[in-house]
Structures are given as structure tokens and as C-alpha cells.
Coordinates of C-alpha atoms in Angstrom, one line a residue:
Chain A
M1 CA 0.0 0.0 0.0
K2 CA 1.2 3.5 -0.7
N3 CA 0.2 6.9 0.6
Y4 CA -1.8 9.2 -1.6
L5 CA -3.0 12.7 -0.9
I6 CA -6.4 13.7 -2.1
Y7 CA -7.3 17.4 -2.6
F8 CA -11.0 18.0 -2.3
A9 CA -13.1 20.9 -3.6
Q10 CA -14.9 22.9 -1.0
S11 CA -18.3 21.7 -2.2
Y12 CA -20.8 19.4 -0.5
P13 CA -18.2 17.9 1.9
N14 CA -20.7 15.3 3.1
F15 CA -21.0 13.8 -0.4
R16 CA -17.2 13.4 -0.8
R17 CA -16.7 10.1 0.9
P18 CA -19.8 8.4 -0.8
E19 CA -18.6 9.6 -4.2
L20 CA -15.1 8.2 -3.9
E21 CA -16.2 5.0 -2.2
S22 CA -18.7 4.4 -5.0
L23 CA -16.1 5.0 -7.7
A24 CA -13.7 2.6 -6.0
N25 CA -16.5 0.0 -5.6
L26 CA -17.4 0.5 -9.3
N27 CA -13.8 -0.5 -10.1
N28 CA -14.0 -3.5 -7.7
F29 CA -11.8 -2.3 -4.8
S30 CA -12.3 -0.5 -1.6
F31 CA -10.2 1.8 0.5
D32 CA -10.5 3.5 3.9
L33 CA -11.9 7.0 4.1
S34 CA -13.3 6.7 7.6
H35 CA -10.8 9.3 8.9
H36 CA -12.2 12.0 6.6
D37 CA -12.8 15.3 8.3
E38 CA -15.4 17.3 6.4
S39 CA -13.9 20.6 7.4
K40 CA -10.6 19.9 5.7
P41 CA -9.9 19.7 2.0
F42 CA -6.9 17.4 2.3
I43 CA -6.8 13.7 3.2
V44 CA -4.1 11.1 3.1
V45 CA -5.3 7.7 2.0
Q46 CA -3.7 4.3 1.2
L47 CA -4.1 2.7 -2.2
E48 CA -2.4 -0.1 -4.0
N49 CA -1.1 1.9 -6.9
D50 CA -1.5 4.8 -9.3
D51 CA -4.1 2.8 -11.3
Q52 CA -6.5 2.8 -8.3
A53 CA -5.8 6.5 -7.7
K54 CA -6.6 7.3 -11.4
K55 CA -9.8 5.3 -11.2
I56 CA -11.3 7.1 -8.3
M57 CA -10.2 10.5 -9.5
D58 CA -10.8 10.9 -13.2
R59 CA -14.6 10.8 -12.7
S60 CA -14.7 12.6 -9.4
I61 CA -16.7 15.8 -9.2
L62 CA -16.0 16.7 -5.5
S63 CA -12.3 16.2 -5.6
R64 CA -9.7 18.2 -7.5
G65 CA -6.7 15.9 -7.7
I66 CA -4.7 13.0 -6.3
Y67 CA -1.0 12.9 -5.6
E68 CA 1.5 10.2 -4.7
L69 CA 2.7 11.5 -1.3
W70 CA 6.4 12.0 -1.0
G71 CA 6.4 13.9 2.3
Q72 CA 4.6 16.1 4.7
G73 CA 5.3 18.6 7.5
S74 CA 4.0 21.5 9.4
N75 CA 6.9 23.7 8.0
Y76 CA 9.4 23.4 5.2
D77 CA 12.2 22.0 7.3
E78 CA 9.9 19.2 8.5
L79 CA 8.7 18.6 5.0
H80 CA 12.2 18.2 3.5
A81 CA 13.3 16.0 6.4
N82 CA 10.3 13.8 5.9
I83 CA 10.8 13.5 2.1
K84 CA 14.5 12.6 2.6
A85 CA 13.6 10.0 5.2
T86 CA 10.7 8.3 3.4
S87 CA 11.0 8.8 -0.4
Q88 CA 14.7 8.5 -1.4
D89 CA 13.8 5.4 -3.5
K90 CA 11.4 7.5 -5.6
F91 CA 14.1 10.1 -6.6
E92 CA 15.8 7.5 -8.8
V93 CA 12.6 6.5 -10.6
Y94 CA 11.9 10.0 -11.9
K95 CA 15.5 11.0 -12.4
K96 CA 15.3 11.2 -16.2
S97 CA 11.7 12.5 -16.5
S98 CA 11.0 16.0 -17.6
F99 CA 9.1 17.8 -14.9
K100 CA 7.6 21.0 -13.6
F101 CA 6.6 22.3 -10.2
D102 CA 3.0 23.3 -9.3
F103 CA 1.7 25.1 -6.2
I104 CA -1.7 24.7 -4.5
G105 CA -2.6 26.9 -1.6
Y106 CA -5.7 26.5 0.5
K107 CA -6.7 29.8 2.2
G108 CA -3.4 31.4 1.3
S109 CA -0.7 31.4 -1.3
K110 CA 2.9 32.2 -2.1
S111 CA 4.2 34.9 -4.3
R112 CA 6.2 34.2 -7.5
E113 CA 9.5 35.0 -5.8
E114 CA 8.7 32.8 -2.8
R115 CA 7.8 29.9 -5.1
V116 CA 11.1 30.2 -6.9
E117 CA 12.9 30.1 -3.6
I118 CA 11.0 27.0 -2.4
I119 CA 11.7 25.2 -5.7
Q120 CA 15.4 25.9 -5.2
N121 CA 15.3 24.1 -1.9
F122 CA 14.2 20.9 -3.6
K123 CA 17.6 20.6 -5.4
Y124 CA 18.4 17.5 -3.4
L125 CA 15.9 15.6 -5.6
A126 CA 18.7 15.8 -8.2
F127 CA 16.3 15.4 -11.2
E128 CA 18.1 15.4 -14.5
G129 CA 15.2 15.3 -16.9
G130 CA 14.9 19.0 -17.2
V131 CA 12.1 21.5 -16.6
R132 CA 9.4 21.5 -19.1
L133 CA 6.4 23.8 -18.5
K134 CA 4.3 22.4 -21.3
N135 CA 3.4 18.7 -21.1
P136 CA 6.1 17.6 -18.7
D137 CA 6.4 13.8 -17.9
E138 CA 5.7 14.6 -14.3
V139 CA 4.2 17.4 -12.3
F140 CA 5.4 17.7 -8.7
T141 CA 3.1 19.7 -6.5
V142 CA 3.5 21.6 -3.3
L143 CA 0.2 21.7 -1.4
E144 CA -0.1 24.2 1.4
E145 CA -2.9 24.6 4.0
Y146 CA -3.1 27.9 5.7
S147 CA -5.4 28.8 8.6
V148 CA -7.0 32.2 8.7
S149 CA -8.2 33.8 11.8
G150 CA -10.2 37.0 11.5
M151 CA -9.4 39.4 8.7
E152 CA -5.7 38.9 8.7
K153 CA -4.1 37.2 5.7
A154 CA -2.2 34.1 6.7
T155 CA 1.5 34.1 5.7
T156 CA 2.8 30.7 6.9
P157 CA 1.1 27.5 6.1
R158 CA 0.0 25.2 8.9
N159 CA 0.5 22.0 6.8
I160 CA 2.5 21.3 3.7
W161 CA 2.5 18.2 1.5
F162 CA 4.7 17.3 -1.4
G163 CA 3.7 14.8 -4.1
R164 CA 3.7 13.7 -7.6
Q165 CA 0.5 14.5 -9.5
V166 CA -1.2 11.2 -10.5
Q167 CA -4.6 12.4 -11.8
L168 CA -6.6 15.5 -11.8
S169 CA -10.4 15.2 -11.4
S170 CA -13.0 15.9 -14.1
R171 CA -13.9 18.9 -12.0
T172 CA -10.4 20.3 -12.5
E173 CA -10.8 19.5 -16.2
N174 CA -13.8 21.9 -16.2
V175 CA -16.7 19.4 -16.5
L176 CA -18.9 21.8 -14.4
D177 CA -18.3 24.5 -16.9
K178 CA -19.2 22.2 -19.7
Y179 CA -22.5 21.1 -18.2
D180 CA -23.4 24.5 -16.7
L181 CA -27.2 25.0 -17.1
R182 CA -26.7 28.6 -18.2
R183 CA -25.0 27.4 -21.4
R184 CA -27.2 24.3 -22.0
K185 CA -29.4 24.5 -25.0
Y186 CA -32.5 23.1 -23.5
I187 CA -33.4 23.6 -19.9
G188 CA -36.7 24.0 -17.9
T189 CA -37.8 25.0 -14.4
T190 CA -37.1 21.5 -13.1
S191 CA -33.6 21.1 -14.6
F192 CA -31.2 19.7 -12.1
D193 CA -27.9 21.6 -11.5
A194 CA -24.8 20.2 -13.2
E195 CA -22.7 19.5 -10.2
L196 CA -25.1 17.5 -8.1
S197 CA -26.5 15.6 -11.1
L198 CA -23.0 14.4 -12.0
V199 CA -22.3 13.5 -8.3
T200 CA -25.6 11.6 -8.3
C201 CA -24.5 9.6 -11.3
N202 CA -21.2 8.8 -9.6
I203 CA -22.7 7.6 -6.4
G204 CA -25.4 5.8 -8.5
Q205 CA -22.5 4.1 -10.3
V206 CA -23.7 4.7 -13.8
G207 CA -21.0 3.3 -16.1
P208 CA -19.8 2.7 -19.6
G209 CA -22.1 0.6 -21.7
K210 CA -24.6 0.3 -18.8
V211 CA -28.3 1.3 -19.2
C212 CA -29.3 4.2 -16.9
Y213 CA -33.0 5.0 -16.5
D214 CA -34.5 8.2 -15.3
P215 CA -38.3 7.7 -14.9
F216 CA -38.9 11.4 -14.3
T217 CA -36.8 12.8 -17.1
G218 CA -38.1 16.3 -17.5
T219 CA -35.6 18.1 -19.6
G220 CA -33.1 15.2 -19.2
S221 CA -30.6 16.6 -16.7
F222 CA -29.7 13.2 -15.4
L223 CA -29.6 11.6 -18.9
V224 CA -26.9 13.9 -20.1
A225 CA -25.0 13.6 -16.8
S226 CA -25.0 9.8 -17.0
A227 CA -23.9 9.9 -20.7
N228 CA -20.9 12.0 -19.6
F229 CA -19.7 8.9 -17.8
G230 CA -20.4 6.6 -20.7
A231 CA -23.8 5.3 -19.7
L232 CA -26.6 4.6 -22.2
P233 CA -29.5 6.7 -20.9
I234 CA -33.2 6.1 -21.4
G235 CA -35.8 8.3 -19.9
S236 CA -39.6 8.6 -19.5
D237 CA -41.9 11.3 -18.3
I238 CA -45.6 11.7 -17.9
D239 CA -45.4 15.2 -19.5
V240 CA -44.7 14.9 -23.2
R241 CA -44.1 18.7 -23.5
M242 CA -40.9 18.4 -21.5
L243 CA -39.6 15.6 -23.7
R244 CA -40.5 17.3 -26.9
G245 CA -38.8 20.6 -26.0
K246 CA -39.1 23.7 -28.1
G247 CA -37.9 22.8 -31.5
K248 CA -35.0 21.1 -33.2
N249 CA -32.2 23.1 -31.5
C250 CA -33.9 23.2 -28.1
N251 CA -34.7 19.7 -27.0
I252 CA -33.1 16.7 -25.2
Q253 CA -31.5 15.5 -28.4
A254 CA -29.9 18.9 -28.9
N255 CA -28.4 18.7 -25.4
F256 CA -26.8 15.4 -26.3
K257 CA -25.5 16.9 -29.5
Q258 CA -24.0 19.8 -27.6
Y259 CA -22.1 17.5 -25.3
G260 CA -21.0 15.1 -28.0
T261 CA -22.8 12.1 -26.5
S262 CA -25.6 11.5 -29.1
T263 CA -24.3 8.1 -30.0
Q264 CA -25.0 6.8 -26.4
F265 CA -28.5 8.2 -26.1
L266 CA -31.2 5.6 -26.2
D267 CA -34.6 7.3 -26.2
V268 CA -37.3 9.1 -24.3
L269 CA -40.9 7.9 -23.9
T270 CA -44.1 9.4 -22.6
M271 CA -45.0 7.1 -19.8
D272 CA -46.7 7.2 -16.4
F273 CA -44.1 5.5 -14.2
T274 CA -46.8 3.7 -12.2
N275 CA -48.0 2.1 -15.4
N276 CA -44.7 1.1 -16.8
A277 CA -44.2 -0.2 -20.4
F278 CA -40.7 -1.6 -20.2
R279 CA -40.7 -5.3 -20.6
K280 CA -39.7 -7.0 -17.4
D281 CA -36.5 -8.6 -18.7
F282 CA -35.1 -5.5 -20.2
V283 CA -32.0 -5.0 -18.1
I284 CA -31.7 -1.6 -16.4
D285 CA -28.4 -1.2 -14.6
S286 CA -29.0 1.9 -12.6
I287 CA -31.9 4.2 -11.9
V288 CA -31.1 7.9 -11.2
C289 CA -33.8 10.5 -10.7
D290 CA -35.4 13.4 -8.9
P291 CA -39.0 12.4 -8.4
P292 CA -41.6 15.2 -8.9
Y293 CA -42.3 16.0 -5.3
G294 CA -44.7 18.7 -6.3
V295 CA -43.1 22.0 -5.4
R296 CA -42.9 23.1 -9.0
E297 CA -45.2 20.5 -10.5
G298 CA -48.0 18.9 -8.7
L299 CA -47.5 15.1 -8.6
K300 CA -49.8 13.4 -11.0
V301 CA -50.3 10.0 -12.6
C302 CA -52.8 8.7 -15.1
G303 CA -56.3 8.1 -14.0
A304 CA -59.6 9.9 -13.4
K305 CA -59.8 12.4 -10.5
H306 CA -63.5 11.5 -10.1
P307 CA -63.9 7.9 -11.1
E308 CA -67.6 8.0 -10.7
K309 CA -67.9 10.8 -13.3
A310 CA -65.6 9.1 -15.7
E311 CA -67.5 5.8 -15.6
G312 CA -68.6 4.6 -19.1
R313 CA -66.4 7.1 -20.9
E314 CA -64.4 4.2 -22.4
N315 CA -67.5 3.5 -24.6
I316 CA -67.5 6.9 -26.2
V317 CA -67.1 6.7 -30.0
I318 CA -65.9 9.5 -32.2
E319 CA -66.1 9.1 -36.0
G320 CA -66.4 5.4 -35.7
E321 CA -63.4 5.0 -33.4
K322 CA -63.2 4.5 -29.6
A323 CA -62.4 7.9 -28.3
H324 CA -59.6 6.7 -26.0
L325 CA -57.8 4.9 -28.8
R326 CA -57.6 8.0 -31.0
R327 CA -54.3 9.8 -31.7
D328 CA -55.4 13.0 -30.2
F329 CA -56.9 11.6 -27.0
I330 CA -55.5 13.2 -23.9
Q331 CA -55.2 10.8 -21.0
P332 CA -56.7 12.4 -17.8
K333 CA -54.4 12.7 -14.8
K334 CA -55.1 12.5 -11.1
P335 CA -53.2 13.7 -8.1
Y336 CA -50.9 11.1 -6.4
E337 CA -49.1 10.9 -3.1
L338 CA -45.3 11.2 -2.9
S339 CA -45.2 8.3 -0.4
D340 CA -47.0 6.0 -2.9
L341 CA -44.7 7.1 -5.7
L342 CA -41.6 6.3 -3.7
D343 CA -43.1 2.9 -2.8
D344 CA -43.6 2.3 -6.6
L345 CA -40.0 3.4 -7.3
L346 CA -38.5 1.1 -4.7
F347 CA -40.6 -1.8 -5.8
F348 CA -39.6 -1.2 -9.4
A349 CA -35.9 -1.0 -8.5
G350 CA -36.2 -4.1 -6.4
E351 CA -37.7 -6.0 -9.3
R352 CA -35.7 -4.7 -12.2
L353 CA -32.1 -3.9 -11.0
P354 CA -29.5 -6.5 -11.3
I355 CA -27.7 -7.6 -8.1
G356 CA -25.4 -4.8 -7.2
G357 CA -27.3 -2.3 -9.3
R358 CA -28.0 1.0 -7.7
L359 CA -31.0 3.3 -7.3
A360 CA -30.2 6.9 -6.5
F361 CA -32.9 9.5 -6.0
W362 CA -33.7 12.8 -4.2
M363 CA -36.3 13.1 -1.6
P364 CA -37.5 16.3 0.1
T365 CA -38.0 16.5 3.8
A366 CA -39.1 19.2 6.2
N367 CA -36.4 19.7 8.8
D368 CA -38.7 20.0 11.8
D369 CA -40.4 16.6 11.4
F370 CA -37.6 14.5 9.8
Q371 CA -36.9 11.1 11.3
V372 CA -34.7 8.5 9.8
N373 CA -37.6 6.0 9.6
L374 CA -39.3 8.3 7.1
I375 CA -36.8 7.0 4.5
P376 CA -38.6 4.3 2.6
Q377 CA -37.1 0.8 2.6
H378 CA -37.5 -2.2 0.5
E379 CA -36.7 -5.8 1.4
Q380 CA -34.4 -6.4 -1.6
L381 CA -32.6 -3.0 -1.4
E382 CA -30.0 -1.9 1.1
L383 CA -29.9 1.8 1.9
L384 CA -26.2 2.8 1.4
Y385 CA -26.4 6.5 1.8
N386 CA -28.7 9.2 3.1
L387 CA -27.0 12.5 2.2
E388 CA -28.5 15.7 3.1
Q389 CA -28.4 19.0 1.3
E390 CA -29.8 21.5 3.7
F391 CA -31.9 24.6 2.8
N392 CA -33.5 26.9 5.3
K393 CA -36.6 25.0 6.6
W394 CA -36.3 21.9 4.4
S395 CA -33.7 19.6 3.0
R396 CA -33.4 17.3 0.1
R397 CA -31.7 14.0 0.6
L398 CA -29.9 11.9 -1.9
L399 CA -30.9 8.3 -1.1
V400 CA -28.9 5.6 -2.6
Y401 CA -29.8 1.9 -2.5
V402 CA -28.2 -1.2 -3.8
K403 CA -30.0 -4.3 -4.9
R404 CA -28.9 -7.3 -2.9
D405 CA -29.3 -11.0 -3.6
E406 CA -31.9 -13.3 -2.0
T407 CA -29.8 -13.9 1.1
Y408 CA -30.3 -10.2 2.0
K409 CA -33.4 -9.8 4.2
G410 CA -34.4 -6.2 4.6
K411 CA -37.7 -4.8 5.6
T412 CA -40.2 -3.0 3.5
T413 CA -41.3 0.1 5.3
N414 CA -42.7 3.5 4.3
G415 CA -42.6 6.0 7.2
L416 CA -44.2 8.8 5.1
K417 CA -47.3 6.7 4.7
S418 CA -47.5 5.1 8.1
Q419 CA -47.0 8.3 9.9
N420 CA -49.4 10.1 7.6
I421 CA -47.0 12.9 6.8
A422 CA -48.8 15.6 5.0
N423 CA -48.1 16.4 1.4
F424 CA -44.6 18.0 1.2
R425 CA -46.0 20.6 -1.2
D426 CA -48.6 21.9 1.2
R427 CA -46.0 22.2 3.9
Y428 CA -43.7 24.0 1.5
F429 CA -46.3 26.6 0.6
N430 CA -47.3 27.1 4.2
G431 CA -43.8 28.0 5.2
F432 CA -43.4 24.8 7.2
N433 CA -45.5 26.2 10.1
D434 CA -46.9 23.8 12.7
Q435 CA -50.5 24.0 11.4
S436 CA -49.4 22.6 8.1
K437 CA -48.1 19.4 9.6
Chain B
M1 CA -38.7 6.6 -31.4
K2 CA -35.8 4.5 -32.5
F3 CA -36.4 1.1 -33.9
L4 CA -34.2 -0.1 -31.0
T5 CA -36.7 1.1 -28.5
T6 CA -39.5 -1.2 -29.9
N7 CA -37.5 -4.0 -28.3
F8 CA -37.8 -2.6 -24.8
V9 CA -41.5 -1.8 -24.6
K10 CA -44.6 -3.8 -24.2
C11 CA -48.2 -3.0 -23.2
A12 CA -48.4 -0.9 -20.1
V13 CA -51.8 -2.3 -18.9
K14 CA -51.4 -4.3 -15.7
G15 CA -53.5 -7.1 -16.9
C16 CA -51.1 -7.7 -19.8
Q17 CA -48.0 -7.9 -17.5
S18 CA -47.8 -11.7 -17.6
S19 CA -49.1 -12.2 -21.1
T20 CA -46.5 -13.2 -23.7
E21 CA -48.7 -11.6 -26.3
S22 CA -48.1 -8.1 -25.0
F23 CA -44.5 -8.1 -26.3
P24 CA -43.6 -6.9 -28.8
L25 CA -46.4 -4.6 -29.8
K26 CA -47.7 -4.7 -33.3
Y27 CA -46.6 -1.7 -35.3
S28 CA -48.9 -0.3 -38.1
D29 CA -49.5 2.8 -40.1
C30 CA -45.9 3.8 -39.4
Q31 CA -44.1 6.6 -40.9
L32 CA -40.3 6.0 -40.9
V33 CA -37.4 8.4 -41.3
Q34 CA -33.8 7.5 -41.7
E35 CA -32.0 9.9 -39.4
E36 CA -28.2 9.8 -39.9
Q37 CA -26.4 9.1 -36.7
E38 CA -22.7 8.6 -36.0
Y39 CA -21.8 4.9 -36.1
N40 CA -20.8 3.6 -32.7
P41 CA -19.9 -0.1 -32.8
E42 CA -19.4 -0.5 -29.0
F43 CA -22.9 0.8 -28.5
L44 CA -24.3 -1.9 -30.8
V45 CA -22.3 -4.7 -29.2
H46 CA -23.7 -3.6 -25.7
M47 CA -27.2 -3.4 -27.1
L48 CA -27.1 -6.8 -28.9
E49 CA -26.8 -8.5 -25.6
R50 CA -30.0 -7.0 -24.4
L51 CA -32.0 -7.5 -27.5
D52 CA -34.8 -10.0 -27.9
W53 CA -34.0 -11.1 -31.4
N54 CA -37.4 -12.7 -32.2
A55 CA -39.0 -9.4 -31.4
V56 CA -36.6 -7.5 -33.6
I57 CA -37.6 -9.8 -36.5
Q58 CA -41.3 -9.4 -35.8
V59 CA -41.2 -5.6 -35.6
A60 CA -39.0 -5.4 -38.7
R61 CA -41.6 -7.5 -40.5
D62 CA -44.4 -5.2 -39.3
L63 CA -42.4 -2.4 -40.9
G64 CA -41.9 -4.2 -44.1
N65 CA -38.4 -5.7 -43.7
D66 CA -38.2 -9.4 -44.1
S67 CA -34.4 -9.7 -44.6
L68 CA -33.2 -10.3 -41.1
P69 CA -31.3 -13.4 -40.2
P70 CA -33.3 -15.9 -38.1
T71 CA -30.8 -16.0 -35.3
K72 CA -29.2 -13.2 -33.4
P73 CA -25.7 -12.3 -34.7
D74 CA -23.5 -12.8 -31.7
S75 CA -19.8 -12.4 -30.6
L76 CA -19.4 -9.6 -33.2
D77 CA -16.0 -8.0 -33.1
P78 CA -15.9 -4.4 -34.3
I79 CA -12.4 -4.9 -35.6
M80 CA -13.2 -7.8 -38.0
E81 CA -14.2 -6.6 -41.4
E82 CA -17.1 -9.1 -42.0
D83 CA -18.5 -8.2 -38.6
Q84 CA -18.3 -4.5 -39.5
A85 CA -20.8 -5.0 -42.3
V86 CA -23.3 -6.7 -39.9
L87 CA -22.8 -4.0 -37.3
K88 CA -23.3 -1.2 -39.9
D89 CA -26.6 -2.9 -41.0
L90 CA -27.7 -3.1 -37.4
H91 CA -26.8 0.5 -36.9
T92 CA -28.9 1.5 -39.9
L93 CA -31.9 -0.5 -38.6
L94 CA -31.7 -0.1 -34.8
V95 CA -30.3 3.4 -34.4
E96 CA -31.0 5.4 -37.6
T97 CA -34.5 4.1 -38.3
Q98 CA -36.9 6.5 -36.5
I99 CA -40.6 5.8 -36.2
V100 CA -42.0 9.3 -36.5
E101 CA -45.7 8.5 -36.5
G102 CA -47.6 5.2 -36.0
R103 CA -49.7 2.9 -34.0
M104 CA -48.6 0.2 -31.6
T105 CA -51.2 -2.4 -30.7
C106 CA -51.2 -4.9 -27.9
N107 CA -51.8 -8.4 -29.3
N108 CA -53.3 -9.3 -25.9
C109 CA -55.8 -6.6 -25.0
Q110 CA -55.9 -4.8 -28.4
H111 CA -55.2 -1.4 -26.8
V112 CA -53.7 1.1 -29.2
Y113 CA -50.8 3.4 -28.4
H114 CA -49.6 6.2 -30.7
I115 CA -46.2 7.4 -31.7
K116 CA -46.4 11.2 -32.2
N117 CA -43.6 13.4 -33.4
S118 CA -41.2 10.5 -32.8
I119 CA -42.2 10.1 -29.1
P120 CA -44.1 7.0 -28.2
N121 CA -47.0 7.6 -25.8
F122 CA -47.7 4.9 -23.2
L123 CA -50.2 6.9 -21.1
L124 CA -53.3 4.9 -20.3
P125 CA -57.0 6.0 -20.3
P126 CA -58.5 5.8 -16.8
H127 CA -60.4 2.6 -17.2
L128 CA -57.1 0.8 -18.0
C129 CA -55.0 2.3 -15.1

């Protein structure tokens, strides 16, 4: 095992560990992140080799990069002593490689002159390959962590690491810029932001050549995010208007074209998730979605709101054709409870996912009445993660489940239903006051 | 709707779930368009594994194509030249053939679904929900 340093972005720190664990698991290995401190952007971990480091980093959204650790210290003297004591054997390996030095400072930085001086002090590495600023064989990086108290600018770092850059993350390669909603051709009010949709796909383990299904597609935010990681996305939505878009250059297909992933895109279908048309043996490897919990769109499924009034309508005939079989027939919709929909979603996932396949979806909760037992459970699915993104009076949670084999005996529960939690939408629009409970 | 997608969908009516007649649907009055798409052999190899070949043959016949081989081409290698030809044909059929308009009928319950502006509509009327 070797030591590697991971440098995280300061973004959704509680999602970091699940993301990297999921990416490792996707590549059939695991490593220890239990000592991760969410307040710090640096962590030293142990991995077998560079290959493992590359595999967890190249898709990562919440990390910036990973470095083979050559030494660390709380000041430069300690750092150099540590490098000389622990990494002598590595000097030889990179002796002939061209290289450059890079600096990363957290909450502080060094001036150009100071950097030159620091680099001079690394002379003992005795590299002979020569400095090359463009495309060097290796990048050696000095990472500094400063601590700032009050308004004063910190001048001396508290911790310093030195390492060989192994892999920068897709975040560092500007994937967030690429998927930024402001530049996406087709978006709508329910489009999901680029960063968290990509993170969701990582934790949901969408992968190359695997079918990824979003049953509440909307404008296709999760579909394009999954395609970014090589998945083959297919989507459905009860609202055809969203799927259709606004013309040739402003629809879901246009987004795939924009991102260069058209060849992976399967299709979108108008479908009521609760009356699903996918054949049972069509293999869906992962399900990633943001169910319509009704803040922007009231939750609806097919059916008559007043069944007694609708009775007998199936016999209406227009121009010699049953009305409900005509091309222009509009299927009526009725309101539906979120708790029922989540039940349906878990049941579907339990039935359709292969063993080890993941279901990842977002669920809204009011902060004043949240209890862990509100999270729905299904006997064939193990809840891996419950990750909270907190807003003022409510949160949304990314819930991630994995399908287990028959030896796994979970319990099917639905806390929302059994505790009769009022419609989230009503509570949202009543400002989460007590009366609305 | 890609030709490919016809291989994934059956009748949405609950009573048809267990019926073998509800898949594939019967395609009629279809308006087809060949939409040029970039050729991606890996995609086809992944998809072939998931295809129900008898359904591919049946739907192709609905749409007036009788020329498909009776058994699923398997272990295709995108590097081999003779396999290339098969994959390119599959690409033309599965990926580039779009059903823009048409009717899909369940052979079990006879319910009719429509494909409108290239998007299939599986929403059900109230009495079938």
C-alpha cells in the first residue's frame, strides 16, 4: 500500500466520501476514508497503486486531484526531512523524467518569488530530466494549507504536502463549466444543476455501456450527466411537453449533441411511471432520478380524478373509433401521493435492477419533522447513503440503495405513509409552520 | 422513437404484464425516417446482448423488412471486417430508423398506443389504469 494525498473541492463535503467509495467500488476495490474530516480539503489515503488512484479521481466531481505522497510537515524543514527520510527510493525512478513544479494553496498562497525560492530548496531531488512547463512527464506539487483567523491574511502554512500528481479530477478539467445550465441548449424549471446531477451519477454508479434509466426525465438533466460517464441513458416522463422541447435546437437531443454524447442516447418515452411499459426482462443497470415531489409540478399519474364521473367514458365513440384509442386523445391525470410514488419506485428498482445495481434519487423532507424512519425501505434493497443538502426549513436528501441477492433480508417500510406525513408541497407553501403538519 | 426502443417496450396495462402476447407490440401505419447518426460499434455490441431477437424480426416484418437473419448475430467484433458489415446494417436498422408516427397495438388486449412526433405515448386511459 502507498500513501496518496487527495485534494477536495470545497463543495458538498458530506458527499465526498460516498462519491469516492462508490467510484472505488465500481472498479472492484475499496479503501479506507473513515478518517475523513469534512472541514478539511486534504486527506491522506492508502491505495495499491497509481491505477487505483486514477480510477477514483478521473470521474470525481467533488475532488480536485490526487498525488502520490512524497512527504509532509508543518513547516518546510519538517517537509524536506520527511521527504528525505521516506521517499529516497522514488528520486531515482523519476531522475530522467522532464518535470515542472506546481503550487496549490488553501486559504493562502505564495508569491512568485517565494515559489522560486521554495523550488530551489528541492535541489536534493537531483532530477536530471529538465524542466518543461508544457506537457512535462511529471508534475510535482507543493500543497499548502493555511489557517486564517479574523481578517488577517495568513502568511505561513500550517501544513505542507509534497507529491507527484497522479490524476486531476474531471472537475479540475472543467466538467462543471461544460455542463453549466446557463449554457445548456434546452433547460426548464425542473432542470437539475450540473454539479449534483454528476455527483448523483457517480454515487449511483452509472458506467460505460450500462443502461441508466430516469423515470422522471423532465428536460433530461440526469440523462446527459449519465452519458458523460459513458452510460446509455433512457428516460420517461408523464409530460410529453418536456420531452418534446421547443424545436430542433432546443430539446433533449440537442443537449446530447451539444455534449457530444448523441451516440449513447437511447430514447425518451411518454410514460406514467406507475403504469410502466418496459418489458420485465429489459436490463436496467441503474436508476437515477429526482421524483416530482410537487413543489414546482403537482404530482400526477394517469387516472380519473373522479372515477364515478368518468365511468362509461371508455365507450364513447368519435367518428367510428373509440375515443380513448384516437391519436389526439388526452389521457386524464389524477393527483398522487409522494409516499406512494416512492413505494412504486423502490418496488420497481427491487424488481428490475441486477444484483449490485443502484437506485439513487432525491427526496425532500421538512427539517422539523424528519426522522430516519421516514426513509422508505424495500426488502431487496439496502440503503447505502442518506445524504442531506440543507436549505432553510427543508432539505433534500440523496438516497442511494443497492439491490442485494436473496440472502439479504431487509424490511419493506414507508414512514411517510404510516405516519401520515402531509403532502410536502402543502407544507412548503405554508412555510413549514406547525399547522401545516 | 428509435427502432431499437421497440425492443424494450410492451403493453403498459397491468392485466397484460404476464401475457407473452403483450410483447412486442404490433406496429402499423408507421411513418419511418432514416436519421443519420454517428456509427458507434461499441454501443451496438452492448445493445445486442440486451435484444430479444425474435421481437426484432417481428417488428421489422411489421415495418416491411423481411431480410433479417433468423438467429441473433453474436460475438461480433468491431475490428473484424465481415462483422463490421453486420454492425453497420444493425446501426442503420436499430439506431438510424426512427418511427415518427404510427400505431402500436397490444396483441393481448388490443389497446392502441400512438407514436407522435417521434415520441411513443404509453399513457393509459382511466379505465385501464
